[in-house]
Amino acid sequence: MFLNPTKNREKAGIRKYSALWTGILVAIILIVVFVRFDLFERLENGVNWFVFGLLNLPADSHLASALEFFLYDSIKILFLVFVIVFLMGIVNSYFPVDRVKNYLSRNKLYGFEYLMASLFGTVTPFCSCSSVPLFIGFVSGGIPLGVTFSFLITSPLVNEVAIGLFVGLFGLKTTLIYVISGVLLGTVSGIILQTLKLEKYLSPWVKDILSKAQHEQEVFQLEKQSFKERLPVIWQEAAKIIKGILPYVLIGIAIGGLMHGYIPQGFFEKYIGKDNPFAVPIAVILAVPMYSNASGILPVIQVLVSKGIPLGTAIAFMMGVVGLSFPEAMLLKKIMSWKLIAIFFGTVSLCIIISGYLFNFIL
Amino acid sequence: MEIKILGTGCPNCKTLENRVRRVVTQNNIDARIIKVEDIMDIMSYNIMATPGLVVNEKVMTKGRVPSEREIHELLTL
């Protein structure tokens, strides 16, 4: 075989990029179709017709408005979550965590490594049971502790399910604010944690790994697979995620629907208004022990916001729920001392509280 | 053949273990299945996401739960 190697590589490169572009194109087409044909408005009309026309419920009853809210919201939200999870799946297929680690380990980024780690964290799906292997993998690749923390903070905070739910419940603008602040929060917390020089609080065997850490030299080679070959796997993963969160989302929306119909407008303003200085810290402290049911909690939060809870307080609560959790602390115990876990959780909580105040101030 | 399932005990790891056991019994594959739960042992396979499926000390999949068909293919290579 006397194939010209440069030509071969070019061919592979073109295929790789064309696949990524196909994904982006599909996303753009989807968005255009949605805006152009007002699909959500049609959905709302359809739900309206079902509730008032077919079931013939009286127009001003609580039951009707709760049912309408439930049907419309669950269809819309599940659809949006699926689209976002699927798109993120495409991105992740080309940027698996091994590639991220390789990139951060190989390149000198002159201070931008925290931001890069945080950005990479947004596209990597996160499972708290993977946090320990991730941590060790990063550290053994010579990636600084603070940068590893940046990744570890943003990865659960800005994940595909949360983004999908946010778009469906709060709209694009709020989602964008959430994503950007999540990325910044990871970046800033990582920088703070790095300056604290926390290596001494790691478990002995992790310190051992740290001392043998080596920067990777070789460029990560992505498995050569066409977009067509990847698609079924991405699709299956997305379907699995949706299946997993389905009951939580439905229960969350059902509770939200009931509250929506029965709690009077502006009910919470009296108690947890913007001028209550303790609202944000209390929300975060309540949120941290809660775990992983972001898909169930977010629909309820949306209703709370519509009934007068400030958005900043609500976002801070949300970040506390998805960003930090007790089970994660238990897992991290295997690689670090309680003191380090406390410092880690404390720093992130503090940053969340500050961003909560900031939101309430800006929005 | 020696099959190892790497995982600290998360739901995905248990799903993988169940699937592997089912594939092995259904197809009468002669294999020893070992569940590796110790994080230090898991890390010696240099994986960054659990669960991991190891066949004869070679990492076949990591960070996802393959379907039973895929597991069957991986075991009968």
Short mmCIF file of C-alpha atoms in Angstrom, two decimals:
data_model
loop_
_atom_site.label_atom_id
_atom_site.label_comp_id
_atom_site.label_asym_id
_atom_site.label_seq_id
_atom_site.Cartn_x
_atom_site.Cartn_y
_atom_site.Cartn_z
CA MET A 1 0.00 0.00 0.00
CA PHE A 2 1.54 3.26 -1.10
CA LEU A 3 -1.04 5.71 0.09
CA ASN A 4 0.05 9.25 0.55
CA PRO A 5 -0.18 9.74 4.33
CA THR A 6 -0.92 13.48 4.17
CA LYS A 7 -3.76 12.91 1.79
CA ASN A 8 -5.15 10.22 4.05
CA ARG A 9 -5.04 12.46 7.08
CA GLU A 10 -6.75 15.26 5.19
CA LYS A 11 -9.54 12.92 4.27
CA ALA A 12 -10.06 11.84 7.88
CA GLY A 13 -10.00 15.47 8.98
CA ILE A 14 -12.65 16.47 6.49
CA ARG A 15 -14.88 13.63 7.58
CA LYS A 16 -14.49 14.59 11.22
CA TYR A 17 -15.43 18.20 10.63
CA SER A 18 -18.27 17.47 8.24
CA ALA A 19 -19.85 15.34 10.97
CA LEU A 20 -19.64 18.14 13.50
CA TRP A 21 -21.07 20.56 10.97
CA THR A 22 -23.93 18.17 10.24
CA GLY A 23 -24.79 18.28 13.93
CA ILE A 24 -24.70 22.06 14.05
CA LEU A 25 -26.77 22.27 10.87
CA VAL A 26 -29.42 19.96 12.32
CA ALA A 27 -29.58 22.19 15.40
CA ILE A 28 -30.02 25.34 13.33
CA ILE A 29 -32.72 23.72 11.18
CA LEU A 30 -34.59 22.61 14.31
CA ILE A 31 -34.50 26.11 15.78
CA VAL A 32 -35.63 27.70 12.50
CA VAL A 33 -38.49 25.20 12.13
CA PHE A 34 -39.59 26.04 15.67
CA VAL A 35 -39.56 29.76 15.26
CA ARG A 36 -40.97 29.70 11.74
CA PHE A 37 -43.95 27.47 12.43
CA ASP A 38 -44.63 28.56 16.03
CA LEU A 39 -44.67 24.94 17.08
CA PHE A 40 -45.03 25.74 20.75
CA GLU A 41 -47.99 28.01 20.07
CA ARG A 42 -49.61 25.22 18.10
CA LEU A 43 -48.90 22.85 20.95
CA GLU A 44 -50.54 25.28 23.35
CA ASN A 45 -53.58 25.56 21.09
CA GLY A 46 -53.74 21.78 20.86
CA VAL A 47 -53.59 21.40 24.65
CA ASN A 48 -56.20 24.14 24.98
CA TRP A 49 -58.49 22.32 22.62
CA PHE A 50 -57.98 19.07 24.50
CA VAL A 51 -58.67 20.54 27.94
CA PHE A 52 -61.54 22.86 27.12
CA GLY A 53 -62.94 21.34 23.94
CA LEU A 54 -62.62 17.61 24.38
CA LEU A 55 -62.75 17.27 28.18
CA ASN A 56 -65.13 20.22 28.34
CA LEU A 57 -63.75 21.60 31.60
CA PRO A 58 -65.03 25.02 32.71
CA ALA A 59 -62.62 27.77 31.60
CA ASP A 60 -62.06 29.33 35.02
CA SER A 61 -61.63 26.17 37.14
CA HIS A 62 -58.41 25.45 39.03
CA LEU A 63 -58.41 21.91 37.68
CA ALA A 64 -58.50 23.08 34.07
CA SER A 65 -55.67 25.56 34.47
CA ALA A 66 -53.57 23.01 36.38
CA LEU A 67 -54.18 20.32 33.76
CA GLU A 68 -53.43 22.67 30.89
CA PHE A 69 -50.19 23.74 32.57
CA PHE A 70 -49.22 20.10 33.18
CA LEU A 71 -49.86 18.88 29.64
CA TYR A 72 -48.31 21.80 27.84
CA ASP A 73 -45.27 22.03 30.08
CA SER A 74 -44.44 18.34 30.18
CA ILE A 75 -44.61 17.90 26.40
CA LYS A 76 -42.63 21.08 25.73
CA ILE A 77 -40.00 20.46 28.39
CA LEU A 78 -39.39 16.81 27.59
CA PHE A 79 -39.02 17.68 23.94
CA LEU A 80 -36.51 20.47 24.67
CA VAL A 81 -34.53 18.33 27.11
CA PHE A 82 -34.30 15.60 24.51
CA VAL A 83 -33.06 18.01 21.83
CA ILE A 84 -30.42 19.50 24.13
CA VAL A 85 -29.29 16.13 25.50
CA PHE A 86 -28.99 14.84 21.95
CA LEU A 87 -26.97 17.87 20.75
CA MET A 88 -24.69 17.69 23.78
CA GLY A 89 -24.29 13.99 23.07
CA ILE A 90 -22.97 14.85 19.61
CA VAL A 91 -20.47 17.35 21.03
CA ASN A 92 -19.42 14.91 23.73
CA SER A 93 -18.88 12.14 21.21
CA TYR A 94 -16.13 14.30 19.68
CA PHE A 95 -14.80 15.65 22.99
CA PRO A 96 -14.78 12.72 25.38
CA VAL A 97 -13.30 13.35 28.79
CA ASP A 98 -10.06 11.56 27.87
CA ARG A 99 -9.50 14.10 25.14
CA VAL A 100 -10.22 16.97 27.53
CA LYS A 101 -7.71 15.62 30.02
CA ASN A 102 -5.13 15.14 27.29
CA TYR A 103 -5.63 18.71 26.09
CA LEU A 104 -5.33 20.24 29.56
CA SER A 105 -2.34 18.06 30.36
CA ARG A 106 -0.43 18.84 27.17
CA ASN A 107 -0.99 22.53 26.70
CA LYS A 108 0.27 25.53 28.61
CA LEU A 109 -2.66 27.90 28.76
CA TYR A 110 -1.25 30.80 30.81
CA GLY A 111 -4.12 31.20 33.24
CA PHE A 112 -6.88 30.28 30.81
CA GLU A 113 -6.76 26.64 31.91
CA TYR A 114 -9.39 27.28 34.61
CA LEU A 115 -11.82 28.74 32.08
CA MET A 116 -11.08 25.94 29.59
CA ALA A 117 -11.59 23.24 32.24
CA SER A 118 -14.84 24.91 33.25
CA LEU A 119 -16.02 25.14 29.62
CA PHE A 120 -15.14 21.51 28.99
CA GLY A 121 -17.13 20.66 32.11
CA THR A 122 -20.31 21.96 30.50
CA VAL A 123 -20.19 19.49 27.60
CA THR A 124 -19.19 16.47 29.65
CA PRO A 125 -22.09 14.52 31.12
CA PHE A 126 -21.57 14.05 34.81
CA CYS A 127 -22.32 11.23 37.16
CA SER A 128 -21.25 11.78 40.74
CA CYS A 129 -19.91 8.23 40.87
CA SER A 130 -17.37 9.22 38.21
CA SER A 131 -16.05 12.20 40.17
CA VAL A 132 -13.30 10.20 41.87
CA PRO A 133 -11.91 8.50 38.73
CA LEU A 134 -12.07 11.88 36.99
CA PHE A 135 -10.18 13.57 39.79
CA ILE A 136 -7.44 10.92 39.83
CA GLY A 137 -7.21 10.91 36.03
CA PHE A 138 -6.73 14.68 35.93
CA VAL A 139 -4.25 14.78 38.79
CA SER A 140 -2.14 11.96 37.34
CA GLY A 141 -1.96 13.92 34.09
CA GLY A 142 -0.23 16.77 35.92
CA ILE A 143 -3.27 19.06 35.82
CA PRO A 144 -3.24 21.44 38.81
CA LEU A 145 -5.69 20.78 41.63
CA GLY A 146 -7.53 24.08 41.08
CA VAL A 147 -8.09 23.35 37.39
CA THR A 148 -9.39 19.88 38.27
CA PHE A 149 -11.78 21.52 40.74
CA SER A 150 -12.96 23.95 38.05
CA PHE A 151 -13.94 21.00 35.89
CA LEU A 152 -15.49 19.13 38.80
CA ILE A 153 -17.64 22.12 39.77
CA THR A 154 -18.98 23.05 36.35
CA SER A 155 -19.58 19.52 35.11
CA PRO A 156 -22.64 18.80 37.30
CA LEU A 157 -23.69 22.45 37.54
CA VAL A 158 -24.11 23.06 33.82
CA ASN A 159 -25.26 19.72 32.49
CA GLU A 160 -27.42 18.93 29.50
CA VAL A 161 -30.55 18.06 31.50
CA ALA A 162 -30.40 21.25 33.55
CA ILE A 163 -29.93 23.34 30.38
CA GLY A 164 -32.86 21.64 28.64
CA LEU A 165 -35.12 22.19 31.66
CA PHE A 166 -33.99 25.79 31.97
CA VAL A 167 -34.79 26.57 28.32
CA GLY A 168 -38.22 24.99 28.66
CA LEU A 169 -39.11 26.65 31.96
CA PHE A 170 -37.38 30.03 31.96
CA GLY A 171 -36.59 30.78 28.32
CA LEU A 172 -33.33 31.33 26.46
CA LYS A 173 -32.16 34.51 28.18
CA THR A 174 -32.27 33.12 31.71
CA THR A 175 -30.65 29.90 30.49
CA LEU A 176 -27.78 31.84 29.00
CA ILE A 177 -27.30 33.73 32.26
CA TYR A 178 -27.34 30.45 34.16
CA VAL A 179 -24.79 28.81 31.86
CA ILE A 180 -22.40 31.77 31.82
CA SER A 181 -22.57 32.20 35.58
CA GLY A 182 -22.06 28.47 36.06
CA VAL A 183 -18.92 28.56 33.94
CA LEU A 184 -17.61 31.65 35.74
CA LEU A 185 -18.42 30.12 39.11
CA GLY A 186 -16.36 27.04 38.26
CA THR A 187 -13.50 29.20 37.00
CA VAL A 188 -13.40 31.51 40.01
CA SER A 189 -13.82 28.72 42.57
CA GLY A 190 -11.00 26.78 40.89
CA ILE A 191 -8.65 29.77 41.05
CA ILE A 192 -9.49 30.36 44.72
CA LEU A 193 -8.96 26.69 45.59
CA GLN A 194 -5.63 26.65 43.75
CA THR A 195 -4.29 29.61 45.73
CA LEU A 196 -5.17 27.84 49.00
CA LYS A 197 -2.54 25.12 48.27
CA LEU A 198 -4.65 22.19 49.31
CA GLU A 199 -2.43 19.31 48.13
CA LYS A 200 -1.52 18.42 51.71
CA TYR A 201 -5.13 17.52 52.51
CA LEU A 202 -5.33 14.77 49.90
CA SER A 203 -5.34 11.11 50.93
CA PRO A 204 -1.83 9.57 51.07
CA TRP A 205 -2.31 7.34 48.03
CA VAL A 206 -3.50 10.32 45.97
CA LYS A 207 -0.42 12.30 47.08
CA ASP A 208 1.59 9.36 45.82
CA ILE A 209 -0.09 9.63 42.41
CA LEU A 210 0.47 13.38 42.49
CA SER A 211 4.21 12.95 42.99
CA LYS A 212 4.40 10.63 39.98
CA ALA A 213 2.17 12.82 37.83
CA GLN A 214 3.32 13.31 34.29
CA HIS A 215 2.23 15.62 31.56
CA GLU A 216 1.01 13.72 28.55
CA GLN A 217 3.07 14.09 25.44
CA GLU A 218 1.04 12.42 22.75
CA VAL A 219 -2.03 13.94 21.18
CA PHE A 220 -5.22 12.06 21.99
CA GLN A 221 -6.44 10.03 19.05
CA LEU A 222 -10.17 10.01 18.63
CA GLU A 223 -11.65 6.67 17.63
CA LYS A 224 -12.17 6.80 13.90
CA GLN A 225 -15.90 6.53 13.49
CA SER A 226 -18.15 8.26 11.05
CA PHE A 227 -21.06 10.40 12.23
CA LYS A 228 -23.40 7.70 11.00
CA GLU A 229 -21.70 5.12 13.19
CA ARG A 230 -21.82 7.41 16.23
CA LEU A 231 -25.43 8.47 15.83
CA PRO A 232 -27.15 5.30 17.15
CA VAL A 233 -25.04 5.36 20.34
CA ILE A 234 -25.71 9.08 20.90
CA TRP A 235 -29.42 8.53 20.27
CA GLN A 236 -29.58 5.60 22.69
CA GLU A 237 -27.77 7.56 25.41
CA ALA A 238 -30.17 10.49 24.98
CA ALA A 239 -33.18 8.16 25.13
CA LYS A 240 -31.79 6.53 28.27
CA ILE A 241 -31.30 9.89 30.00
CA ILE A 242 -34.86 10.95 29.14
CA LYS A 243 -36.23 7.67 30.44
CA GLY A 244 -34.29 8.11 33.66
CA ILE A 245 -35.54 11.61 34.40
CA LEU A 246 -39.09 11.14 33.04
CA PRO A 247 -40.81 10.28 36.35
CA TYR A 248 -39.06 13.13 38.19
CA VAL A 249 -39.94 15.67 35.53
CA LEU A 250 -43.57 14.57 35.40
CA ILE A 251 -43.94 14.60 39.20
CA GLY A 252 -42.18 17.96 39.36
CA ILE A 253 -44.45 19.46 36.72
CA ALA A 254 -47.52 17.92 38.35
CA ILE A 255 -46.65 19.50 41.70
CA GLY A 256 -45.82 22.73 39.88
CA GLY A 257 -49.15 22.52 38.05
CA LEU A 258 -51.08 22.14 41.30
CA MET A 259 -49.22 25.02 42.91
CA HIS A 260 -49.71 27.08 39.79
CA GLY A 261 -53.46 26.65 39.97
CA TYR A 262 -53.87 27.07 43.72
CA ILE A 263 -51.24 29.52 45.01
CA PRO A 264 -52.29 33.14 44.48
CA GLN A 265 -50.09 35.44 42.42
CA GLY A 266 -47.29 37.19 44.35
CA PHE A 267 -47.88 34.95 47.39
CA PHE A 268 -44.19 34.63 48.29
CA GLU A 269 -43.24 38.25 47.86
CA LYS A 270 -44.38 38.93 51.41
CA TYR A 271 -41.98 36.35 52.86
CA ILE A 272 -38.98 35.86 50.57
CA GLY A 273 -38.74 39.16 48.74
CA LYS A 274 -35.62 40.67 47.27
CA ASP A 275 -35.06 42.78 50.35
CA ASN A 276 -34.80 39.80 52.67
CA PRO A 277 -31.01 39.51 53.07
CA PHE A 278 -31.10 35.98 54.48
CA ALA A 279 -33.11 34.40 51.65
CA VAL A 280 -30.13 33.53 49.41
CA PRO A 281 -27.90 31.87 52.04
CA ILE A 282 -30.84 29.94 53.48
CA ALA A 283 -31.81 28.73 50.00
CA VAL A 284 -28.25 27.51 49.34
CA ILE A 285 -27.87 25.84 52.74
CA LEU A 286 -31.17 24.02 52.19
CA ALA A 287 -30.12 23.04 48.68
CA VAL A 288 -26.69 21.47 49.26
CA PRO A 289 -27.89 18.27 51.02
CA MET A 290 -30.51 17.68 48.29
CA TYR A 291 -29.39 15.42 45.54
CA SER A 292 -29.79 14.96 41.80
CA ASN A 293 -33.52 15.51 41.51
CA ALA A 294 -32.90 18.70 39.58
CA SER A 295 -35.33 17.39 37.02
CA GLY A 296 -38.04 17.25 39.66
CA ILE A 297 -37.12 20.40 41.54
CA LEU A 298 -36.74 22.81 38.64
CA PRO A 299 -40.41 22.79 37.52
CA VAL A 300 -41.41 23.60 41.12
CA ILE A 301 -38.87 26.42 41.29
CA GLN A 302 -40.27 27.90 38.10
CA VAL A 303 -43.70 28.16 39.72
CA LEU A 304 -42.17 29.66 42.87
CA VAL A 305 -40.48 32.30 40.71
CA SER A 306 -43.75 33.07 38.91
CA LYS A 307 -45.36 33.51 42.34
CA GLY A 308 -42.81 36.03 43.53
CA ILE A 309 -39.57 34.37 44.65
CA PRO A 310 -36.65 36.37 43.18
CA LEU A 311 -34.88 34.62 40.29
CA GLY A 312 -31.41 35.04 41.85
CA THR A 313 -32.49 33.25 44.99
CA ALA A 314 -34.06 30.51 42.89
CA ILE A 315 -30.94 30.08 40.71
CA ALA A 316 -28.71 29.94 43.80
CA PHE A 317 -30.97 27.23 45.20
CA MET A 318 -30.81 25.33 41.93
CA MET A 319 -27.00 25.54 41.80
CA GLY A 320 -26.81 24.25 45.36
CA VAL A 321 -28.98 21.27 44.46
CA VAL A 322 -27.14 20.16 41.33
CA GLY A 323 -23.65 21.46 42.08
CA LEU A 324 -23.00 20.03 45.51
CA SER A 325 -24.40 16.96 47.15
CA PHE A 326 -23.90 14.79 50.18
CA PRO A 327 -23.32 11.55 48.21
CA GLU A 328 -20.60 13.33 46.26
CA ALA A 329 -18.92 14.31 49.52
CA MET A 330 -18.99 10.67 50.62
CA LEU A 331 -17.29 9.62 47.39
CA LEU A 332 -14.68 12.36 47.60
CA LYS A 333 -13.82 11.15 51.09
CA LYS A 334 -11.88 8.34 49.44
CA ILE A 335 -9.38 10.79 47.96
CA MET A 336 -9.36 13.75 50.33
CA SER A 337 -9.69 14.63 53.99
CA TRP A 338 -12.89 16.02 55.50
CA LYS A 339 -11.10 19.32 55.84
CA LEU A 340 -10.53 19.56 52.09
CA ILE A 341 -14.11 18.54 51.36
CA ALA A 342 -15.30 21.23 53.76
CA ILE A 343 -13.08 23.85 52.12
CA PHE A 344 -14.25 22.73 48.66
CA PHE A 345 -17.95 22.82 49.56
CA GLY A 346 -17.54 26.03 51.54
CA THR A 347 -15.83 27.87 48.69
CA VAL A 348 -18.37 26.76 46.11
CA SER A 349 -21.34 27.55 48.40
CA LEU A 350 -19.93 31.00 49.06
CA CYS A 351 -19.52 31.65 45.32
CA ILE A 352 -23.10 30.45 44.73
CA ILE A 353 -24.43 32.76 47.44
CA ILE A 354 -22.53 35.71 45.98
CA SER A 355 -23.84 35.01 42.48
CA GLY A 356 -27.36 34.70 43.92
CA TYR A 357 -27.10 38.20 45.39
CA LEU A 358 -25.62 39.43 42.12
CA PHE A 359 -28.57 38.08 40.13
CA ASN A 360 -31.10 39.61 42.46
CA PHE A 361 -29.27 42.89 42.07
CA ILE A 362 -29.01 42.79 38.25
CA LEU A 363 -32.28 41.11 37.22
CA MET B 1 -11.89 -15.91 30.31
CA GLU B 2 -11.82 -13.38 33.11
CA ILE B 3 -14.33 -10.54 33.14
CA LYS B 4 -13.97 -7.62 35.51
CA ILE B 5 -16.59 -5.00 36.18
CA LEU B 6 -15.10 -1.77 37.49
CA GLY B 7 -17.41 0.38 39.52
CA THR B 8 -17.82 1.83 42.98
CA GLY B 9 -21.42 0.66 43.27
CA CYS B 10 -23.43 3.21 41.33
CA PRO B 11 -26.68 2.10 39.60
CA ASN B 12 -24.97 1.96 36.19
CA CYS B 13 -22.30 -0.39 37.51
CA LYS B 14 -24.97 -2.74 38.87
CA THR B 15 -26.84 -2.67 35.56
CA LEU B 16 -23.65 -3.59 33.74
CA GLU B 17 -22.93 -6.45 36.14
CA ASN B 18 -26.45 -7.85 35.72
CA ARG B 19 -26.23 -7.64 31.94
CA VAL B 20 -22.85 -9.34 31.83
CA ARG B 21 -24.08 -12.14 34.10
CA ARG B 22 -27.14 -12.65 31.91
CA VAL B 23 -25.10 -12.75 28.70
CA VAL B 24 -22.64 -15.20 30.23
CA THR B 25 -25.30 -17.63 31.50
CA GLN B 26 -27.50 -17.37 28.42
CA ASN B 27 -24.65 -18.21 26.07
CA ASN B 28 -22.86 -20.67 28.32
CA ILE B 29 -19.67 -18.64 28.20
CA ASP B 30 -16.92 -20.03 30.38
CA ALA B 31 -15.99 -16.94 32.35
CA ARG B 32 -15.18 -15.77 35.84
CA ILE B 33 -16.89 -12.51 36.71
CA ILE B 34 -15.16 -10.28 39.24
CA LYS B 35 -16.63 -7.07 40.60
CA VAL B 36 -13.89 -4.55 41.33
CA GLU B 37 -15.16 -2.00 43.82
CA ASP B 38 -11.98 -0.64 45.35
CA ILE B 39 -11.22 2.76 43.87
CA MET B 40 -7.45 2.22 43.92
CA ASP B 41 -7.81 -1.01 41.96
CA ILE B 42 -10.21 0.66 39.53
CA MET B 43 -7.76 3.49 38.93
CA SER B 44 -5.03 1.03 38.02
CA TYR B 45 -6.93 0.49 34.76
CA ASN B 46 -6.54 4.17 33.98
CA ILE B 47 -10.20 4.89 33.32
CA MET B 48 -11.86 8.23 34.07
CA ALA B 49 -15.48 7.21 34.02
CA THR B 50 -17.24 4.22 35.52
CA PRO B 51 -18.52 1.62 34.88
CA GLY B 52 -15.70 -0.15 33.10
CA LEU B 53 -15.81 -3.55 31.45
CA VAL B 54 -12.52 -5.43 31.42
CA VAL B 55 -12.03 -8.70 29.54
CA ASN B 56 -8.77 -10.57 30.13
CA GLU B 57 -7.20 -7.40 31.58
CA LYS B 58 -8.15 -5.31 28.54
CA VAL B 59 -10.52 -2.36 29.00
CA MET B 60 -13.37 -2.85 26.51
CA THR B 61 -15.80 -0.07 27.47
CA LYS B 62 -15.78 2.75 30.00
CA GLY B 63 -18.25 5.37 31.20
CA ARG B 64 -21.30 3.73 29.64
CA VAL B 65 -23.42 0.63 29.89
CA PRO B 66 -23.22 -1.33 26.63
CA SER B 67 -26.27 -3.27 25.42
CA GLU B 68 -26.44 -7.03 25.92
CA ARG B 69 -25.79 -7.54 22.24
CA GLU B 70 -22.66 -5.44 22.40
CA ILE B 71 -21.48 -7.28 25.52
CA HIS B 72 -22.02 -10.57 23.70
CA GLU B 73 -19.93 -9.33 20.78
CA LEU B 74 -17.18 -8.13 23.12
CA LEU B 75 -17.06 -11.47 24.92
CA THR B 76 -16.97 -13.61 21.80
CA LEU B 77 -14.30 -11.68 19.92
#
